[in-house]
Amino acid sequence: MAQIHRFENPQALAEGAASFLIARGQAAQAGGGVFSLALSGGSTPEATYRVVAEQVGGTALDWGRVRFFWGDERCVPPDDPASNFRMARQALINHLPVPDDHVFRMACEGDPEQGAMDYEATLREQFGELSLPQFDLILLGLGPDGHTASLFPGTKALDSGGRWVLPNFVEKMDAWRMTLSLEVINSAAAVAFLVQGAEKAEVLSRVLEAGDEASPYPAAHIRPASGELHWFVDAAAAAGL
Ligand code: 6PG
């Protein structure tokens, strides 16, 4: 069952989502383990990252026991303005006491197919040879077309064929992306969508109302099997709910 958290404006949303991220991290670390976090691209998560970075000294999270992954990436070099890695590094990771080897960038600017295989191998090293990895928290955005991560409507990566990570050519962008599979996202202990702005209102209500397996919106297929599903939305995005 999805939990919807509504906020008056984007700043309140960013603060609410940042508190949630820290709380999930603390819960994951409570037993002495690491917090595995998959980051999203997009402008909404960026605001959340900036709030987390501002609070870094004041939280009880042990940053040395956080492992940073990505839910998706644009296949561009890491210093490209479009890079999700670059955005998260600038908004968040550069401000944290985190060693480089705890940060697992999705690299697909070379051969996207090889990049996806390499990232899956990295996940298998970090999570073990399980049927599926279980992230503690996966952050996601929602595109106006109903895409999430880099799972775009009608694209090949929606059918994972058992792969954890897929290259995905997105025709309307004429660009390669890399993405976690639907199954990997649905295996997480918690998934949180961060959605703001009036241009998301219509698709948000359609995704939340969809409720059936035939929905054309990839975001409607995010239903963690045994984990929690959270939606952090601002008033403008929630206008149609
Ligand atoms: C990406 C994202 C993507 C994004 C949505 C929403 O790489 O583009 O991971 O899924 O989160 O497009 O983006 P905004 O928050 O900027 O609207």
mmCIF file of C-alpha atoms and ligand atoms in Angstrom:
data_model
loop_
_atom_site.group_PDB
_atom_site.id
_atom_site.type_symbol
_atom_site.label_atom_id
_atom_site.label_comp_id
_atom_site.label_asym_id
_atom_site.label_seq_id
_atom_site.Cartn_x
_atom_site.Cartn_y
_atom_site.Cartn_z
ATOM 1 C CA MET A 1 0.000 0.000 0.000
ATOM 2 C CA ALA A 2 1.465 3.344 -1.035
ATOM 3 C CA GLN A 3 1.914 6.054 1.577
ATOM 4 C CA ILE A 4 1.445 9.553 0.219
ATOM 5 C CA HIS A 5 3.208 12.424 1.985
ATOM 6 C CA ARG A 6 1.931 15.840 0.894
ATOM 7 C CA PHE A 7 3.837 19.086 1.342
ATOM 8 C CA GLU A 8 2.824 22.685 0.782
ATOM 9 C CA ASN A 9 5.727 23.603 -1.420
ATOM 10 C CA PRO A 10 8.945 22.203 -2.944
ATOM 11 C CA GLN A 11 11.132 23.288 -0.022
ATOM 12 C CA ALA A 12 8.909 21.508 2.509
ATOM 13 C CA LEU A 13 8.958 18.440 0.275
ATOM 14 C CA ALA A 14 12.764 18.511 0.115
ATOM 15 C CA GLU A 15 12.962 18.783 3.918
ATOM 16 C CA GLY A 16 10.463 15.970 4.435
ATOM 17 C CA ALA A 17 12.219 13.681 1.993
ATOM 18 C CA ALA A 18 15.617 14.490 3.515
ATOM 19 C CA SER A 19 14.342 13.561 7.004
ATOM 20 C CA PHE A 20 12.924 10.347 5.614
ATOM 21 C CA LEU A 21 16.236 9.467 3.953
ATOM 22 C CA ILE A 22 18.160 10.031 7.187
ATOM 23 C CA ALA A 23 15.630 8.030 9.224
ATOM 24 C CA ARG A 24 15.776 5.099 6.801
ATOM 25 C CA GLY A 25 19.550 5.248 6.943
ATOM 26 C CA GLN A 26 19.583 5.162 10.724
ATOM 27 C CA ALA A 27 17.160 2.238 10.757
ATOM 28 C CA ALA A 28 19.305 0.331 8.255
ATOM 29 C CA GLN A 29 22.435 0.990 10.314
ATOM 30 C CA ALA A 30 20.840 0.152 13.659
ATOM 31 C CA GLY A 31 21.958 -3.452 13.554
ATOM 32 C CA GLY A 32 25.510 -2.450 12.622
ATOM 33 C CA GLY A 33 25.056 -2.857 8.878
ATOM 34 C CA VAL A 34 25.468 -0.492 5.966
ATOM 35 C CA PHE A 35 22.769 1.678 4.384
ATOM 36 C CA SER A 36 22.454 0.952 0.672
ATOM 37 C CA LEU A 37 20.929 3.909 -1.119
ATOM 38 C CA ALA A 38 20.136 4.281 -4.824
ATOM 39 C CA LEU A 39 19.959 7.885 -5.986
ATOM 40 C CA SER A 40 17.805 9.359 -8.725
ATOM 41 C CA GLY A 41 18.454 12.073 -11.262
ATOM 42 C CA GLY A 42 16.118 15.009 -11.750
ATOM 43 C CA SER A 43 15.586 18.418 -10.232
ATOM 44 C CA THR A 44 13.262 17.257 -7.422
ATOM 45 C CA PRO A 45 15.794 14.866 -5.846
ATOM 46 C CA GLU A 46 18.503 17.498 -6.259
ATOM 47 C CA ALA A 47 16.686 19.806 -3.831
ATOM 48 C CA THR A 48 16.458 16.933 -1.334
ATOM 49 C CA TYR A 49 20.175 16.197 -1.679
ATOM 50 C CA ARG A 50 20.985 19.820 -0.920
ATOM 51 C CA VAL A 51 18.953 19.686 2.290
ATOM 52 C CA VAL A 52 20.690 16.463 3.369
ATOM 53 C CA ALA A 53 24.075 18.056 2.630
ATOM 54 C CA GLU A 54 23.180 21.097 4.778
ATOM 55 C CA GLN A 55 22.244 18.834 7.673
ATOM 56 C CA VAL A 56 25.259 16.561 7.426
ATOM 57 C CA GLY A 57 26.913 17.549 10.699
ATOM 58 C CA GLY A 58 23.671 17.403 12.653
ATOM 59 C CA THR A 59 22.534 13.893 11.829
ATOM 60 C CA ALA A 60 23.273 10.664 13.609
ATOM 61 C CA LEU A 61 23.842 8.834 10.347
ATOM 62 C CA ASP A 62 27.244 7.180 10.063
ATOM 63 C CA TRP A 63 28.237 8.346 6.576
ATOM 64 C CA GLY A 64 31.072 5.835 6.486
ATOM 65 C CA ARG A 65 28.444 3.092 6.500
ATOM 66 C CA VAL A 66 26.446 4.385 3.533
ATOM 67 C CA ARG A 67 26.886 2.908 0.055
ATOM 68 C CA PHE A 68 25.753 5.128 -2.809
ATOM 69 C CA PHE A 69 24.346 3.649 -5.993
ATOM 70 C CA TRP A 70 22.189 5.028 -8.799
ATOM 71 C CA GLY A 71 18.799 3.970 -10.069
ATOM 72 C CA ASP A 72 19.576 5.247 -13.528
ATOM 73 C CA GLU A 73 22.045 7.251 -15.548
ATOM 74 C CA ARG A 74 22.279 9.148 -18.795
ATOM 75 C CA CYS A 75 25.102 7.659 -20.878
ATOM 76 C CA VAL A 76 27.370 10.688 -20.756
ATOM 77 C CA PRO A 77 30.784 11.273 -19.141
ATOM 78 C CA PRO A 78 30.763 11.890 -15.369
ATOM 79 C CA ASP A 79 31.567 15.590 -15.769
ATOM 80 C CA ASP A 80 28.801 16.211 -18.327
ATOM 81 C CA PRO A 81 26.087 18.649 -17.134
ATOM 82 C CA ALA A 82 23.460 15.941 -17.890
ATOM 83 C CA SER A 83 25.147 13.321 -15.689
ATOM 84 C CA ASN A 84 23.069 12.119 -12.731
ATOM 85 C CA PHE A 85 26.324 11.186 -11.006
ATOM 86 C CA ARG A 86 27.662 14.719 -11.431
ATOM 87 C CA MET A 87 24.477 16.233 -10.018
ATOM 88 C CA ALA A 88 24.444 13.958 -6.957
ATOM 89 C CA ARG A 89 28.137 14.495 -6.352
ATOM 90 C CA GLN A 90 27.805 18.266 -6.477
ATOM 91 C CA ALA A 91 24.585 18.496 -4.470
ATOM 92 C CA LEU A 92 25.323 15.783 -1.920
ATOM 93 C CA ILE A 93 28.312 13.482 -1.975
ATOM 94 C CA ASN A 94 31.014 16.168 -2.138
ATOM 95 C CA HIS A 95 29.660 17.517 1.145
ATOM 96 C CA LEU A 96 29.790 14.216 3.009
ATOM 97 C CA PRO A 97 32.647 12.373 4.715
ATOM 98 C CA VAL A 98 32.436 9.501 2.261
ATOM 99 C CA PRO A 99 35.342 7.608 0.699
ATOM 100 C CA ASP A 100 35.305 7.264 -3.099
ATOM 101 C CA ASP A 101 35.084 3.488 -2.921
ATOM 102 C CA HIS A 102 31.659 3.729 -1.263
ATOM 103 C CA VAL A 103 30.269 5.501 -4.338
ATOM 104 C CA PHE A 104 29.212 3.260 -7.205
ATOM 105 C CA ARG A 105 28.647 5.306 -10.336
ATOM 106 C CA MET A 106 26.741 3.840 -13.278
ATOM 107 C CA ALA A 107 29.202 4.237 -16.149
ATOM 108 C CA CYS A 108 27.712 3.798 -19.606
ATOM 109 C CA GLU A 109 29.297 6.552 -21.673
ATOM 110 C CA GLY A 110 31.394 3.911 -23.446
ATOM 111 C CA ASP A 111 29.448 0.810 -24.437
ATOM 112 C CA PRO A 112 26.024 0.882 -22.688
ATOM 113 C CA GLU A 113 25.662 -2.904 -22.931
ATOM 114 C CA GLN A 114 29.036 -3.492 -21.297
ATOM 115 C CA GLY A 115 28.330 -0.744 -18.761
ATOM 116 C CA ALA A 116 25.121 -2.477 -17.672
ATOM 117 C CA MET A 117 26.896 -5.828 -17.293
ATOM 118 C CA ASP A 118 29.677 -4.197 -15.288
ATOM 119 C CA TYR A 119 27.190 -2.468 -12.982
ATOM 120 C CA GLU A 120 25.318 -5.700 -12.404
ATOM 121 C CA ALA A 121 28.639 -7.341 -11.485
ATOM 122 C CA THR A 122 29.273 -4.484 -9.037
ATOM 123 C CA LEU A 123 25.868 -5.038 -7.442
ATOM 124 C CA ARG A 124 26.542 -8.774 -7.154
ATOM 125 C CA GLU A 125 29.824 -8.024 -5.397
ATOM 126 C CA GLN A 126 28.175 -5.612 -2.985
ATOM 127 C CA PHE A 127 24.923 -7.480 -2.304
ATOM 128 C CA GLY A 128 26.023 -11.067 -2.861
ATOM 129 C CA GLU A 129 24.810 -13.645 -5.349
ATOM 130 C CA LEU A 130 21.127 -13.365 -4.494
ATOM 131 C CA SER A 131 18.207 -13.810 -6.829
ATOM 132 C CA LEU A 132 17.731 -10.042 -6.500
ATOM 133 C CA PRO A 133 19.598 -7.355 -4.504
ATOM 134 C CA GLN A 134 17.714 -5.603 -1.727
ATOM 135 C CA PHE A 135 18.446 -1.895 -1.481
ATOM 136 C CA ASP A 136 17.497 -0.233 1.784
ATOM 137 C CA LEU A 137 16.137 2.762 -0.112
ATOM 138 C CA ILE A 138 15.680 3.618 -3.776
ATOM 139 C CA LEU A 139 14.798 7.214 -4.642
ATOM 140 C CA LEU A 140 12.872 7.808 -7.849
ATOM 141 C CA GLY A 141 11.517 10.694 -9.889
ATOM 142 C CA LEU A 142 8.461 10.707 -12.124
ATOM 143 C CA GLY A 143 8.601 11.980 -15.695
ATOM 144 C CA PRO A 144 5.602 13.685 -17.343
ATOM 145 C CA ASP A 145 5.288 10.618 -19.617
ATOM 146 C CA GLY A 146 5.111 8.275 -16.621
ATOM 147 C CA HIS A 147 8.742 7.157 -16.793
ATOM 148 C CA THR A 148 10.730 6.476 -13.694
ATOM 149 C CA ALA A 149 14.438 5.756 -13.349
ATOM 150 C CA SER A 150 15.195 5.241 -17.079
ATOM 151 C CA LEU A 151 12.229 2.960 -17.608
ATOM 152 C CA PHE A 152 10.392 4.857 -20.348
ATOM 153 C CA PRO A 153 7.010 3.802 -21.780
ATOM 154 C CA GLY A 154 7.344 1.264 -24.563
ATOM 155 C CA THR A 155 11.093 0.700 -24.162
ATOM 156 C CA LYS A 156 12.941 -2.600 -24.128
ATOM 157 C CA ALA A 157 14.282 -2.355 -20.594
ATOM 158 C CA LEU A 158 10.780 -2.853 -19.206
ATOM 159 C CA ASP A 159 11.289 -6.530 -19.968
ATOM 160 C CA SER A 160 14.394 -7.324 -17.950
ATOM 161 C CA GLY A 161 14.811 -10.972 -18.954
ATOM 162 C CA GLY A 162 16.201 -11.553 -15.465
ATOM 163 C CA ARG A 163 18.887 -8.876 -15.700
ATOM 164 C CA TRP A 164 19.403 -6.511 -12.777
ATOM 165 C CA VAL A 165 20.711 -3.594 -14.833
ATOM 166 C CA LEU A 166 19.824 -2.741 -18.406
ATOM 167 C CA PRO A 167 20.990 -0.443 -21.156
ATOM 168 C CA ASN A 168 17.977 1.349 -22.615
ATOM 169 C CA PHE A 169 17.854 3.298 -25.859
ATOM 170 C CA VAL A 170 15.197 6.001 -25.622
ATOM 171 C CA GLU A 171 14.100 6.887 -29.118
ATOM 172 C CA LYS A 172 12.387 10.160 -28.345
ATOM 173 C CA MET A 173 15.625 11.397 -26.793
ATOM 174 C CA ASP A 174 17.819 9.626 -29.288
ATOM 175 C CA ALA A 175 19.969 8.707 -26.330
ATOM 176 C CA TRP A 176 21.175 5.746 -24.311
ATOM 177 C CA ARG A 177 20.327 5.390 -20.665
ATOM 178 C CA MET A 178 21.154 2.778 -18.050
ATOM 179 C CA THR A 179 18.617 1.669 -15.475
ATOM 180 C CA LEU A 180 17.914 -0.753 -12.670
ATOM 181 C CA SER A 181 15.261 -3.285 -13.666
ATOM 182 C CA LEU A 182 11.683 -3.094 -12.425
ATOM 183 C CA GLU A 183 12.294 -6.288 -10.442
ATOM 184 C CA VAL A 184 15.326 -4.836 -8.665
ATOM 185 C CA ILE A 185 13.399 -1.698 -7.750
ATOM 186 C CA ASN A 186 10.487 -3.797 -6.540
ATOM 187 C CA SER A 187 12.814 -5.810 -4.285
ATOM 188 C CA ALA A 188 13.895 -2.778 -2.262
ATOM 189 C CA ALA A 189 13.058 -2.453 1.422
ATOM 190 C CA ALA A 190 11.713 1.012 0.597
ATOM 191 C CA VAL A 191 11.089 3.028 -2.552
ATOM 192 C CA ALA A 192 10.400 6.762 -2.417
ATOM 193 C CA PHE A 193 9.157 8.849 -5.330
ATOM 194 C CA LEU A 194 9.894 12.565 -5.156
ATOM 195 C CA VAL A 195 7.477 14.555 -7.323
ATOM 196 C CA GLN A 196 6.848 18.270 -7.562
ATOM 197 C CA GLY A 197 5.278 20.770 -9.922
ATOM 198 C CA ALA A 198 1.981 21.296 -11.734
ATOM 199 C CA GLU A 199 3.315 19.615 -14.884
ATOM 200 C CA LYS A 200 3.328 16.315 -12.951
ATOM 201 C CA ALA A 201 -0.243 16.598 -11.615
ATOM 202 C CA GLU A 202 -1.990 14.729 -14.405
ATOM 203 C CA VAL A 203 0.496 11.895 -14.718
ATOM 204 C CA LEU A 204 0.701 11.527 -10.945
ATOM 205 C CA SER A 205 -3.036 10.980 -10.620
ATOM 206 C CA ARG A 206 -2.993 8.533 -13.534
ATOM 207 C CA VAL A 207 -0.108 6.551 -12.085
ATOM 208 C CA LEU A 208 -1.679 6.373 -8.643
ATOM 209 C CA GLU A 209 -5.061 5.422 -10.019
ATOM 210 C CA ALA A 210 -3.706 2.936 -12.545
ATOM 211 C CA GLY A 211 -3.758 -0.054 -10.220
ATOM 212 C CA ASP A 212 -3.464 -2.673 -12.933
ATOM 213 C CA GLU A 213 -0.652 -4.528 -14.581
ATOM 214 C CA ALA A 214 -1.524 -3.237 -18.024
ATOM 215 C CA SER A 215 -0.794 0.420 -17.215
ATOM 216 C CA PRO A 216 1.282 2.130 -19.919
ATOM 217 C CA TYR A 217 3.083 4.133 -17.221
ATOM 218 C CA PRO A 218 6.255 2.412 -16.007
ATOM 219 C CA ALA A 219 5.966 4.216 -12.669
ATOM 220 C CA ALA A 220 2.666 2.398 -12.056
ATOM 221 C CA HIS A 221 4.580 -0.889 -12.081
ATOM 222 C CA ILE A 222 6.648 0.070 -9.072
ATOM 223 C CA ARG A 223 5.079 -1.992 -6.305
ATOM 224 C CA PRO A 224 7.680 -3.316 -3.902
ATOM 225 C CA ALA A 225 6.964 -6.986 -3.226
ATOM 226 C CA SER A 226 7.632 -6.844 0.499
ATOM 227 C CA GLY A 227 8.972 -3.307 0.925
ATOM 228 C CA GLU A 228 7.376 0.089 1.475
ATOM 229 C CA LEU A 229 6.262 2.499 -1.229
ATOM 230 C CA HIS A 230 6.279 6.219 -0.421
ATOM 231 C CA TRP A 231 5.274 9.204 -2.529
ATOM 232 C CA PHE A 232 6.600 12.624 -1.509
ATOM 233 C CA VAL A 233 4.560 15.183 -3.430
ATOM 234 C CA ASP A 234 4.076 18.936 -3.301
ATOM 235 C CA ALA A 235 0.678 20.645 -3.478
ATOM 236 C CA ALA A 236 1.037 21.501 -7.170
ATOM 237 C CA ALA A 237 1.752 17.903 -8.162
ATOM 238 C CA ALA A 238 -0.990 16.619 -5.863
ATOM 239 C CA ALA A 239 -3.647 18.951 -7.309
ATOM 240 C CA GLY A 240 -5.405 16.113 -9.130
ATOM 241 C CA LEU A 241 -5.444 13.606 -6.276
HETATM 242 C C1 6PG B 1 16.653 11.013 -15.008
HETATM 243 C C2 6PG B 1 15.838 10.592 -13.841
HETATM 244 C C3 6PG B 1 14.369 10.640 -14.133
HETATM 245 C C4 6PG B 1 13.821 11.811 -13.354
HETATM 246 C C5 6PG B 1 12.450 12.226 -13.804
HETATM 247 C C6 6PG B 1 11.917 13.398 -13.018
HETATM 248 O O1 6PG B 1 17.779 10.608 -15.113
HETATM 249 O O2 6PG B 1 16.148 11.823 -15.799
HETATM 250 O O3 6PG B 1 16.288 9.668 -13.018
HETATM 251 O O4 6PG B 1 13.657 9.470 -13.876
HETATM 252 O O5 6PG B 1 13.825 11.499 -11.998
HETATM 253 O O6 6PG B 1 12.539 12.568 -15.156
HETATM 254 O O7 6PG B 1 12.772 14.483 -13.096
HETATM 255 P P1 6PG B 1 12.437 15.911 -12.427
HETATM 256 O O8 6PG B 1 12.454 15.750 -10.960
HETATM 257 O O9 6PG B 1 13.545 16.807 -12.920
HETATM 258 O O10 6PG B 1 11.113 16.318 -12.959
#
